[in-house]
Amino acid sequence: MSFDITITTDQLSKYYGSIRGVENISIKVPAGGVGFLGPNGAGKTTLIRTLLGIIRPTKGTAHVLGYDIKSDINQIRDRIGYIPEFNTAFIPDMTAMKFIAFCGRMNGLSGAESKQRASDSLYYVGLGEERYRKLGTFSLGMKQKVKLASALVHDPEIIIADEPTNGLDPNGRIQMLDLIRNLQTDQNKHVILSSHLLRDVEQTTDYAIVFSEGEILAQGRIKDLTSGRSTSISVKVKNNEEQFINSLKNDGLEVWVEGGYIEVTKSVNIEKVIFRTAYEAGAEIRYFGSRSRTLEDVFVDLFKDKEGIQ
Amino acid sequence: MSDETGQNDAYVRKFTFRPFTGLRRGRVYRIWSISWQWWTHEWDRSRAIKILIGFQLFTLLITNIILLSFRGLIPGIATEQLLEDTLISLVRGIVSFRTEIHADTNGSGDEFGNGGFTIGGSSFFILILCVLVGSGLIADDITNKTNEIYYAKLEKYEYIAGKFGAYFIFGNVIITLPYVLEFFLLFIGLGNMDFVTVFPVLIHVILFTEIVNLTFSAIILALSSLTGRRLYAGLTAFMLLFLANMIVPTLAFNTGQEIGLPLLTDVLTLLLICSYIIDGDTIISLTDFEGIEHTLNLTNGVGIEGWMILGSLGLVIMFGVLIVVFQVNRRHSS
Ligand SMILES: Nc1ncnc2c1ncn2[C@@H]1O[C@H](COP(=O)(O)OP(=O)(O)OP(=O)(O)O)[C@@H](O)[C@H]1O
Ligand SMILES: [Mg+2]
């Protein structure tokens, strides 16, 4: 089966009592690699756990690979490999092999199949040599890989990794992200990487959905998000801001306000035009900068916007 | 097989990460895999379980040797009666610590001296082990945060069923199986009896031990999910079962002529009385620390009645299961 869209949600909300987890989330997650990006408490984990049926949505619906989370959750569970964000300690005195095979059986693999696939998965994540060691002796980085193996053993179509680089050293982090990216590029899995670290997402996926405070702020190809408005100049003015903006617009320039900054699309002699217009409009320029925007900027801005509204 | 593919990374990736094309197994298989995985793991790592099994079998062996060697010295008792008395008092031994009971009417296990062949302390070991082993069942998942992995693969009720199943495997191996085995050993060893006559004894043994398993599992799993820590679950379960058994009967004896309602909070005594109810006894005597007997009529409409005993056990089991369900669905995964 191939899907253009792997996950759709419609007005999905989850409240923990009065605390908002996510609110009115309507997204279409494209196939391939997708990053769920957002600061702590943004609702990424809440959304993921809802998609897996670990928690029930307060309202709204969602479909994964065409299956409804309300009626076909077990179909979904067999098709998702989930790496929880928690620092799982597993069963300390069980070997990695046994544990992963057990995970396979919980997803309906037969005994022989689960053993074989457990071994395959552990090799895949680079723990082939250590597969008969007890999990209690594993380092944090190894445990993260075991989690990945537990998510792969039943051959899911979608891998959802929730903060998989938590607590890893730089080397471990690169390895983990490599493994996850390879799942998409070499193994044709759909991969969702949830992280509050932009660089993790940037390195792993092409597409990002940006979360904040339980809502979706932006979504798109990371290339577009980063380069789409990189040709603008940011200006901050004091006094007569509105007049200044209107004058610029009347000059035929593309102008918009974002994060407290006035953004003007670059053109020939743009600096001169801006300063002259400001002078004529009686606006005092406080900030003038050409910004080559990275997703980080977008990201920071998006949250700044958000705070400004509230 | 991947095991032979060697260390070459590229090779491994190319040849081992095959797509899964088979059919997935059903839900019962998955529930069972939780139970069985837990049991085999506990069996592998726990010396205590093996020791207890050995101890159980040893006890039964001694019982058999004594019984068979002195068989000739006990005239006038039919072999069927002998089997019944021995076996029933053995299973009652599982829950007899403090409370000593015998039926006023002649029933199972009385003619031959109550608990005559139960080696004291085995029941204590059984209880300790049940508590020790069972208290980690859910608590360990919370401590180690593995429950999120289970919930991502299974329904919560399947997880719960798997955990209860796990306890039942344990309970059946540790408690039920040895006594069923003993039944057949005595049946063959004593010889010369009609299976149909002694069949009710087998039923009694199975029914009673399963009630014990059910009650223990409900209490232990409830505390395991409630505390979320193996140690606390173990301690509270032990206190609830054992300390209640030490304290409650004394309170109950001091309330008047018939034994008072506080007795209903002593689960082990409830279980013990349950065995007499299975046997059809209606008037039983409980012996206190000073050796004074207190009569309990289960059908006279005064004080504790038979239905209260069964009802209390039912409530314990029901509450235990409800607590587990609530904890797993609300607290552990909200
Ligand atoms: N079990 C819970 N009970 C109550 N509130 C919760 C619970 N889980 C999450 N929340 C709240 O829901 C909101 C979203 O949390 P969530 O864990 O989904 O965010 P996140 O994006 O995954 O953050 P992080 O990067 O820290 O993992 C937060 O305000 C959080 O406090
Ligand atoms: Mg999270």
XYZ file of C-alpha atoms and ligand atoms in Angstrom:
676
model
C 0.000 0.000 0.000
C 1.192 3.474 -0.626
C -0.217 6.604 0.860
C 0.298 10.227 0.079
C -1.129 11.111 3.426
C -0.415 8.812 6.346
C -2.252 10.521 9.158
C -5.169 12.898 9.153
C -6.724 14.495 12.173
C -9.898 16.482 12.298
C -10.554 18.949 15.104
C -8.696 16.662 17.460
C -8.631 17.853 21.061
C -7.379 16.325 24.250
C -7.743 17.869 27.664
C -6.279 16.466 30.842
C -8.989 17.666 33.142
C -8.720 21.390 32.588
C -5.176 21.284 31.191
C -4.995 21.547 27.444
C -2.946 18.830 25.767
C -3.868 19.590 22.173
C -6.756 21.638 20.832
C -8.549 21.480 17.504
C -5.718 19.905 15.635
C -6.496 19.328 11.967
C -3.510 18.114 10.053
C -2.614 15.935 7.132
C 0.717 14.271 7.615
C 2.367 13.536 4.284
C 4.112 10.272 3.523
C 7.832 9.990 4.041
C 9.656 11.801 6.789
C 7.887 14.364 8.923
C 9.095 16.286 11.934
C 6.804 17.222 14.803
C 8.481 20.315 16.073
C 7.578 22.284 19.150
C 8.840 23.375 22.542
C 8.204 21.412 25.720
C 4.547 21.092 26.497
C 3.487 21.860 22.941
C 1.373 18.724 22.715
C 3.479 16.513 20.474
C 3.455 13.567 22.823
C -0.225 14.046 23.510
C -1.025 13.833 19.802
C 1.141 10.753 19.315
C -0.388 8.942 22.271
C -3.828 9.746 20.968
C -2.983 8.297 17.575
C -1.878 5.080 19.269
C -4.978 4.808 21.393
C -3.008 5.156 24.614
C -5.211 8.094 25.516
C -8.632 8.924 24.156
C -9.272 12.236 22.469
C -11.702 14.534 24.220
C -13.191 15.292 20.839
C -12.426 15.045 17.168
C -11.325 12.209 14.963
C -8.154 10.915 13.409
C -7.212 8.364 10.785
C -3.943 6.543 10.396
C -3.325 4.856 7.044
C -7.041 5.046 6.485
C -7.952 3.407 9.796
C -10.095 5.220 12.318
C -8.500 5.585 15.754
C -11.854 4.898 17.393
C -12.857 1.705 15.621
C -9.660 0.229 14.147
C -7.069 1.092 16.735
C -5.561 -2.383 16.756
C -4.992 -2.246 13.004
C -3.203 1.012 13.596
C -1.112 -0.330 16.461
C 0.211 -3.152 14.314
C 1.251 -0.622 11.677
C 2.993 1.857 13.941
C 6.319 1.412 15.632
C 6.455 3.777 18.596
C 9.497 4.966 20.464
C 8.209 6.536 23.686
C 9.969 9.590 25.045
C 10.295 8.204 28.551
C 13.591 6.826 29.743
C 12.459 3.270 29.636
C 14.456 0.954 31.832
C 12.844 -2.173 30.377
C 13.073 -5.378 32.341
C 16.601 -5.094 33.706
C 17.413 -8.766 33.984
C 16.001 -9.787 30.627
C 18.164 -10.056 27.542
C 17.575 -7.651 24.679
C 16.699 -10.568 22.404
C 14.006 -11.862 24.720
C 12.483 -8.492 25.243
C 12.328 -7.570 21.578
C 10.966 -10.967 20.595
C 8.327 -10.499 23.258
C 7.441 -7.132 21.745
C 7.025 -8.885 18.427
C 4.648 -11.418 19.893
C 2.552 -8.636 21.376
C 2.122 -7.407 17.835
C 1.004 -10.831 16.721
C 4.180 -12.416 15.395
C 4.582 -16.144 15.894
C 7.286 -17.399 18.237
C 9.818 -18.280 15.537
C 9.101 -15.187 13.505
C 9.439 -12.909 16.510
C 12.836 -14.351 17.406
C 14.149 -13.942 13.919
C 12.858 -10.443 13.553
C 14.123 -9.526 17.028
C 17.563 -10.533 15.963
C 17.200 -8.619 12.686
C 15.995 -5.499 14.438
C 18.778 -5.576 16.991
C 21.322 -5.970 14.218
C 19.712 -3.124 12.369
C 20.077 -0.731 15.292
C 23.626 -1.880 15.841
C 23.135 -4.070 18.894
C 23.673 -7.411 17.172
C 26.676 -8.222 19.299
C 24.962 -7.259 22.517
C 21.661 -8.943 21.880
C 22.124 -11.598 24.538
C 23.169 -9.129 27.182
C 20.827 -8.126 29.958
C 19.057 -4.846 29.414
C 20.022 -3.602 32.865
C 23.645 -3.426 31.732
C 22.861 -1.207 28.731
C 23.862 2.433 28.517
C 21.254 5.080 27.870
C 22.214 5.254 24.210
C 21.867 1.504 23.871
C 18.506 1.592 25.579
C 17.311 4.176 23.081
C 18.338 1.785 20.345
C 16.517 -1.051 22.057
C 13.422 1.125 22.009
C 13.931 1.611 18.309
C 14.291 -2.139 17.858
C 11.095 -2.689 19.829
C 9.388 -0.345 17.404
C 10.756 -2.139 14.344
C 10.310 -5.772 15.241
C 6.778 -6.092 13.907
C 7.588 -4.406 10.594
C 5.380 -1.346 10.940
C 4.702 1.047 8.114
C 5.073 4.145 10.253
C 7.776 4.763 12.835
C 7.010 7.432 15.401
C 10.018 8.489 17.426
C 9.273 10.795 20.334
C 12.384 12.699 21.378
C 14.671 9.794 20.492
C 17.840 11.801 21.090
C 16.999 12.686 24.692
C 20.023 12.200 26.885
C 22.316 11.044 24.086
C 25.832 12.337 23.559
C 26.616 13.949 20.171
C 27.802 10.704 18.719
C 24.820 8.745 19.921
C 22.565 11.453 18.651
C 23.999 11.293 15.144
C 23.716 7.508 15.133
C 20.132 7.596 16.261
C 19.110 10.196 13.695
C 20.962 8.283 10.990
C 19.092 5.135 11.843
C 15.781 6.933 11.764
C 16.516 8.679 8.503
C 17.644 5.429 6.919
C 14.343 3.873 7.823
C 12.736 6.363 5.539
C 15.288 6.471 2.756
C 16.374 2.825 2.635
C 13.515 0.927 4.172
C 10.640 2.938 2.761
C 9.043 3.549 6.114
C 7.115 6.633 6.983
C 8.955 8.325 9.786
C 7.678 10.853 12.279
C 10.295 12.467 14.445
C 9.018 14.474 17.359
C 11.481 16.851 18.902
C 11.917 20.223 20.515
C 15.280 20.453 18.755
C 15.159 22.006 15.355
C 18.507 20.592 14.310
C 17.295 17.049 14.948
C 14.324 17.522 12.691
C 16.314 19.388 10.055
C 18.789 16.554 9.844
C 16.200 13.850 9.564
C 13.150 14.931 7.633
C 12.139 17.230 4.783
C 8.813 18.196 6.185
C 7.867 19.717 9.505
C 4.733 20.411 11.461
C 5.267 23.071 14.087
C 3.373 22.826 17.374
C 2.874 25.320 20.120
C 0.647 25.221 23.149
C -1.526 22.488 21.790
C -2.011 24.020 18.375
C -0.414 23.815 14.951
C 1.477 26.936 13.999
C 2.891 26.020 10.637
C 3.528 23.112 8.428
C 5.405 22.639 5.230
C 8.593 21.535 3.594
C 11.494 22.650 5.694
C 13.074 24.123 2.551
C 10.032 26.315 2.031
C 9.760 27.244 5.660
C 13.369 28.362 5.720
C 13.742 29.965 2.311
C 10.264 31.156 1.536
C 10.719 34.600 3.032
C 14.463 34.814 3.154
C 14.412 37.636 0.622
C 12.864 40.096 3.009
C 14.243 42.919 5.073
C 13.081 43.428 8.622
C 12.371 46.866 9.883
C 11.205 48.205 13.180
C 9.913 51.726 13.433
C 8.664 54.082 16.076
C 5.691 56.408 15.330
C 3.423 56.384 12.282
C 3.959 52.726 11.636
C 0.711 52.318 9.776
C 1.386 55.224 7.486
C 4.854 53.887 6.789
C 3.479 50.489 5.827
C 0.828 51.964 3.603
C 3.315 54.147 1.813
C 5.514 51.143 1.132
C 2.512 49.241 -0.173
C 1.614 52.152 -2.389
C 5.097 51.973 -3.842
C 4.177 48.477 -4.967
C 6.288 46.639 -2.406
C 5.279 43.457 -0.674
C 4.991 44.225 3.015
C 3.812 42.244 6.002
C 4.163 42.294 9.734
C 5.628 39.344 11.500
C 6.810 38.967 15.047
C 6.746 42.689 15.657
C 8.867 43.338 12.588
C 7.807 44.872 9.347
C 9.026 42.640 6.562
C 9.663 44.089 3.129
C 10.489 41.991 0.094
C 13.884 42.869 -1.324
C 14.128 44.793 -4.518
C 16.558 47.166 -6.225
C 17.619 50.017 -3.967
C 15.294 48.778 -1.306
C 17.296 50.383 1.496
C 16.980 53.831 -0.015
C 13.282 53.366 -0.620
C 12.649 52.273 2.932
C 14.585 55.116 4.527
C 13.005 57.697 2.268
C 9.530 56.387 2.878
C 10.125 56.339 6.600
C 11.295 59.902 6.541
C 8.266 60.978 4.521
C 5.903 59.102 6.792
C 7.476 60.553 9.897
C 8.484 57.129 11.143
C 11.689 56.647 13.060
C 13.627 53.531 12.093
C 14.707 51.564 15.107
C 15.898 48.412 13.455
C 16.970 47.636 9.987
C 18.314 44.262 8.999
C 18.498 41.864 6.186
C 17.609 38.524 7.518
C 18.386 35.280 5.870
C 15.858 33.264 7.717
C 16.453 29.747 8.858
C 13.713 27.541 10.147
C 15.012 28.475 13.542
C 13.974 32.043 12.851
C 10.608 30.953 11.647
C 10.339 28.812 14.653
C 11.292 31.535 17.097
C 9.096 34.025 15.289
C 6.140 31.752 15.273
C 6.310 31.495 18.995
C 6.868 35.197 19.369
C 3.712 35.800 17.351
C 1.887 33.442 19.500
C 2.887 35.190 22.691
C 1.998 38.561 21.189
C -1.544 37.449 20.584
C -2.161 36.304 24.121
C 18.999 -16.579 9.415
C 20.476 -13.322 10.478
C 22.680 -14.935 13.075
C 24.965 -16.254 10.385
C 25.200 -13.121 8.340
C 28.335 -11.833 9.983
C 29.261 -8.311 10.885
C 29.029 -6.488 7.595
C 26.575 -3.737 8.232
C 25.417 -3.277 4.666
C 24.939 -6.972 4.233
C 22.921 -7.249 7.390
C 20.657 -4.419 6.441
C 20.102 -5.715 2.988
C 19.341 -9.273 3.888
C 17.793 -9.232 7.305
C 15.292 -6.479 7.369
C 12.705 -8.389 5.443
C 9.139 -7.254 5.151
C 6.740 -9.250 7.242
C 4.268 -11.009 5.026
C 2.696 -13.578 7.336
C -0.590 -13.314 9.149
C -0.645 -11.731 12.547
C -1.855 -13.850 15.440
C -5.071 -13.118 17.275
C -5.687 -11.251 20.477
C -5.696 -14.244 22.806
C -2.251 -15.227 21.580
C -0.991 -11.767 22.464
C -2.534 -11.792 25.924
C -1.100 -15.208 26.517
C 2.324 -14.047 25.396
C 2.335 -11.464 28.207
C 1.428 -14.101 30.759
C 3.823 -16.687 29.464
C 6.707 -14.264 28.980
C 6.391 -13.130 32.564
C 6.181 -16.626 33.935
C 9.153 -18.022 32.034
C 11.172 -14.986 33.020
C 10.286 -15.318 36.703
C 10.999 -19.003 36.567
C 14.382 -18.443 34.972
C 15.541 -15.836 37.411
C 13.838 -16.718 40.673
C 15.492 -19.322 42.785
C 12.771 -18.853 45.389
C 10.121 -20.257 43.078
C 12.133 -23.377 42.425
C 12.876 -23.800 46.106
C 9.222 -23.488 46.961
C 8.201 -25.976 44.327
C 10.813 -28.325 45.716
C 9.533 -27.672 49.205
C 5.956 -28.317 48.152
C 6.868 -31.588 46.495
C 8.990 -32.592 49.460
C 6.084 -31.913 51.817
C 3.840 -34.051 49.700
C 6.406 -36.794 49.550
C 6.775 -36.857 53.343
C 3.014 -36.875 53.689
C 2.811 -39.819 51.374
C 5.540 -41.744 53.116
C 3.967 -41.223 56.532
C 0.527 -42.012 55.271
C 1.512 -45.124 53.421
C 3.737 -46.493 56.186
C 1.175 -46.011 58.935
C -1.718 -47.018 56.760
C -1.996 -50.308 58.633
C -2.205 -48.604 62.022
C -5.341 -46.703 61.188
C -7.986 -49.315 60.862
C -11.604 -48.617 60.304
C -11.163 -45.780 57.887
C -11.931 -46.342 54.249
C -9.199 -45.387 51.834
C -11.541 -42.873 50.239
C -11.961 -41.185 53.615
C -8.255 -41.212 54.216
C -7.563 -39.573 50.888
C -10.189 -36.963 51.494
C -9.050 -36.094 54.994
C -5.417 -35.871 54.025
C -5.859 -33.841 50.913
C -8.453 -31.395 52.135
C -6.471 -30.594 55.247
C -3.421 -30.126 53.063
C -5.073 -27.520 50.861
C -6.569 -25.796 53.872
C -3.037 -25.532 55.131
C -2.360 -22.978 52.403
C -4.321 -20.354 54.291
C -4.050 -21.572 57.876
C -1.697 -19.590 60.022
C -3.411 -18.249 63.002
C -6.883 -19.547 62.662
C -7.673 -23.096 63.451
C -11.047 -24.308 62.393
C -12.891 -27.531 62.498
C -16.380 -28.445 61.529
C -18.820 -29.659 64.163
C -20.416 -32.071 61.784
C -18.165 -34.692 60.374
C -16.815 -33.538 57.075
C -13.647 -33.596 55.159
C -10.455 -33.339 57.036
C -11.905 -33.716 60.509
C -11.973 -37.340 61.465
C -8.309 -37.548 60.940
C -7.182 -34.576 62.949
C -7.188 -31.202 61.336
C -4.002 -30.239 59.556
C -2.306 -33.345 60.823
C -0.093 -33.638 57.816
C 0.432 -30.049 56.953
C 3.975 -29.191 57.680
C 3.750 -25.873 59.447
C 5.297 -22.957 57.637
C 4.708 -24.103 54.111
C 1.704 -21.855 53.990
C 3.842 -18.981 55.170
C 6.322 -19.595 52.381
C 3.557 -19.780 49.828
C 2.115 -16.475 50.946
C 5.496 -14.762 51.038
C 6.308 -16.009 47.581
C 2.960 -15.052 46.079
C 3.402 -11.567 47.451
C 7.048 -11.324 46.501
C 6.612 -12.513 42.966
C 3.241 -11.013 42.202
C 3.796 -7.526 43.563
C 6.082 -6.621 40.664
C 3.593 -7.608 38.002
C 2.286 -4.142 37.260
C 4.499 -2.053 39.538
C 7.653 -2.986 37.641
C 6.150 -1.708 34.411
C 5.522 1.603 36.071
C 8.954 1.743 37.671
C 10.695 0.804 34.435
C 8.239 2.740 32.260
C 7.625 -0.251 30.051
C 3.859 0.163 30.257
C 3.933 2.713 27.466
C 5.322 0.016 25.183
C 2.538 -2.388 26.134
C -0.173 0.218 25.641
C 1.208 1.083 22.223
C 0.764 -2.501 21.123
C -2.259 -3.780 23.012
C -5.585 -2.738 24.436
C -5.433 -1.957 28.132
C -7.821 -4.741 29.010
C -5.562 -7.123 27.130
C -2.645 -5.921 29.184
C -4.632 -6.451 32.379
C -5.788 -9.883 31.280
C -2.199 -10.769 30.448
C -1.067 -9.751 33.911
C -3.796 -11.705 35.665
C -3.009 -14.628 33.387
C 0.608 -14.368 34.444
C -0.362 -14.618 38.084
C -2.607 -17.559 37.323
C 0.158 -19.519 35.688
C 2.237 -18.912 38.776
C -0.596 -19.727 41.178
C -1.458 -22.902 39.354
C 2.099 -24.145 39.239
C 2.830 -23.243 42.855
C -0.463 -24.081 44.499
C -2.976 -25.955 42.402
C -0.747 -28.337 40.532
C 1.087 -29.868 43.519
C -2.198 -30.749 45.212
C -3.744 -32.165 42.073
C -0.610 -34.219 41.702
C -0.952 -35.300 45.309
C -4.486 -36.388 44.647
C -3.370 -38.771 41.950
C -0.389 -39.968 43.959
C -2.623 -40.867 46.879
C -5.239 -42.293 44.590
C -2.687 -44.673 43.146
C -0.640 -45.095 46.340
C -3.523 -45.961 48.637
C -5.143 -47.937 45.876
C -8.315 -49.816 46.138
C -10.802 -46.989 45.712
C -13.527 -45.858 43.418
C -12.647 -42.771 41.377
C -16.249 -41.591 41.257
C -16.382 -41.530 45.052
C -13.261 -39.423 45.441
C -13.834 -37.231 42.426
C -15.506 -34.515 44.558
C -12.265 -34.256 46.527
C -10.418 -33.376 43.340
C -13.065 -30.799 42.534
C -12.743 -29.374 46.033
C -8.967 -29.131 45.698
C -9.157 -27.386 42.330
C -12.045 -25.117 43.234
C -10.513 -24.079 46.518
C -7.017 -23.434 45.202
C -8.418 -21.432 42.305
C -10.413 -19.287 44.707
C -7.190 -18.705 46.604
C -5.412 -17.814 43.354
C -8.171 -15.462 42.333
C -8.263 -13.716 45.691
C -4.500 -13.393 45.974
C -4.173 -12.152 42.417
C -6.859 -9.511 42.904
C -5.271 -8.197 46.092
C -1.688 -8.336 44.928
C -2.320 -6.854 41.485
C -4.494 -4.116 42.922
C -1.728 -3.096 45.305
C 0.869 -3.487 42.595
C -0.983 -1.053 40.353
C -1.950 1.213 43.228
C 1.507 1.687 44.699
C 3.471 1.441 41.471
C 6.413 0.103 43.438
C 7.201 -3.543 43.934
C 8.395 -3.085 47.492
C 5.392 -1.114 48.693
C 3.004 -3.445 46.945
C 4.662 -6.408 48.578
C 4.638 -4.894 52.034
C 1.038 -3.734 51.891
C -0.179 -7.017 50.459
C 1.635 -8.904 53.142
C 0.241 -6.660 55.845
C -3.253 -6.896 54.493
C -3.187 -10.666 54.363
C -0.903 -11.755 57.128
C -1.247 -9.076 59.776
C -5.028 -9.087 59.395
C -4.903 -12.777 60.015
C -2.890 -12.172 63.195
C -5.031 -9.375 64.589
C -8.565 -9.551 63.304
C -9.741 -12.885 64.748
C -8.894 -11.711 68.270
C -11.063 -8.644 67.765
C -13.817 -10.737 66.290
C -13.784 -13.197 69.169
C -14.283 -10.445 71.725
C -17.522 -9.102 70.387
C -20.082 -11.361 72.032
C -21.346 -14.881 71.754
C -21.092 -15.420 68.051
C -17.988 -14.294 66.216
C -18.220 -10.671 65.190
C -18.359 -9.133 61.760
C -14.756 -7.843 61.901
C -13.773 -11.368 60.965
C -14.950 -10.576 57.462
C -11.909 -8.369 56.965
C -9.535 -11.245 57.482
C -9.130 -12.589 53.979
C -7.149 -15.665 54.906
C -9.767 -16.794 57.402
C -12.478 -16.091 54.864
C -10.682 -18.371 52.444
C -10.318 -21.048 55.075
C -14.011 -20.922 55.947
C -14.741 -21.013 52.249
C -13.257 -24.483 52.104
C -15.740 -25.624 54.761
C -18.563 -24.058 52.817
C -17.476 -25.933 49.699
C -17.609 -29.017 51.866
C -21.166 -28.250 52.918
C -20.400 -27.576 56.589
C -22.701 -25.157 58.344
C -21.413 -25.113 61.902
C -17.719 -24.665 62.466
C -15.520 -23.861 65.432
C -12.648 -21.428 65.466
C -9.964 -21.874 68.068
C -8.348 -18.750 69.476
C -4.871 -18.259 70.896
C -5.844 -19.544 74.308
C -7.318 -22.655 72.825
C -10.905 -21.615 73.472
C -13.326 -22.668 70.804
C -15.783 -20.244 69.268
C -18.690 -21.703 67.386
C -19.786 -20.152 64.157
C -23.121 -21.145 62.708
C -23.193 -20.132 59.072
C -26.912 -20.640 58.591
C -28.597 -19.534 61.813
C -29.251 -15.934 60.778
C -27.110 -14.610 63.628
C -23.759 -12.933 63.110
C -21.655 -14.152 60.248
C -23.477 -16.202 57.647
C -22.162 -18.296 54.813
C -23.249 -15.819 52.183
C -21.336 -13.084 53.958
C -18.159 -15.104 53.699
C -18.615 -15.672 49.990
C -19.864 -12.128 49.492
C -16.854 -10.637 51.237
C -14.486 -12.683 49.120
C -16.437 -11.651 46.045
C -16.136 -8.018 47.062
C -12.406 -8.328 47.651
C -11.947 -9.846 44.214
C -14.238 -7.349 42.542
C -12.602 -4.335 44.167
C -9.163 -5.678 43.368
C -9.980 -6.044 39.698
C -11.715 -2.662 39.589
C -8.705 -0.966 41.137
C -6.424 -2.492 38.534
C -8.738 -1.485 35.699
C -9.061 2.028 37.053
C -5.372 2.481 37.648
C -4.356 1.225 34.234
C -6.984 3.224 32.375
C -6.811 6.445 34.320
C -3.731 6.956 36.401
C -1.126 5.175 34.312
C -2.195 6.503 30.964
C -4.125 9.702 31.312
N -0.717 12.924 31.891
C -0.902 14.243 31.874
N -1.675 14.823 32.802
C -1.886 16.152 32.790
N -1.368 16.989 31.887
C -0.585 16.481 30.932
C -0.317 15.086 30.874
N 0.488 14.852 29.820
C 0.703 16.051 29.257
N 0.065 17.032 29.912
C 0.034 18.459 29.552
O -0.331 18.585 28.210
C 0.445 19.559 27.563
C 1.146 18.946 26.358
O 2.096 18.027 26.810
P 2.910 17.054 25.868
O 3.646 16.105 26.732
O 1.992 16.499 24.870
O 3.925 18.058 25.172
P 5.204 17.741 24.308
O 5.100 18.594 23.110
O 5.354 16.306 24.095
O 6.365 18.290 25.215
P 7.825 17.697 25.496
O 8.715 18.298 24.472
O 8.119 18.218 26.873
O 7.754 16.226 25.430
C 1.393 20.107 28.606
O 0.854 21.294 29.108
C 1.418 19.069 29.674
O 1.609 19.652 30.926
Mg 6.778 15.012 24.496
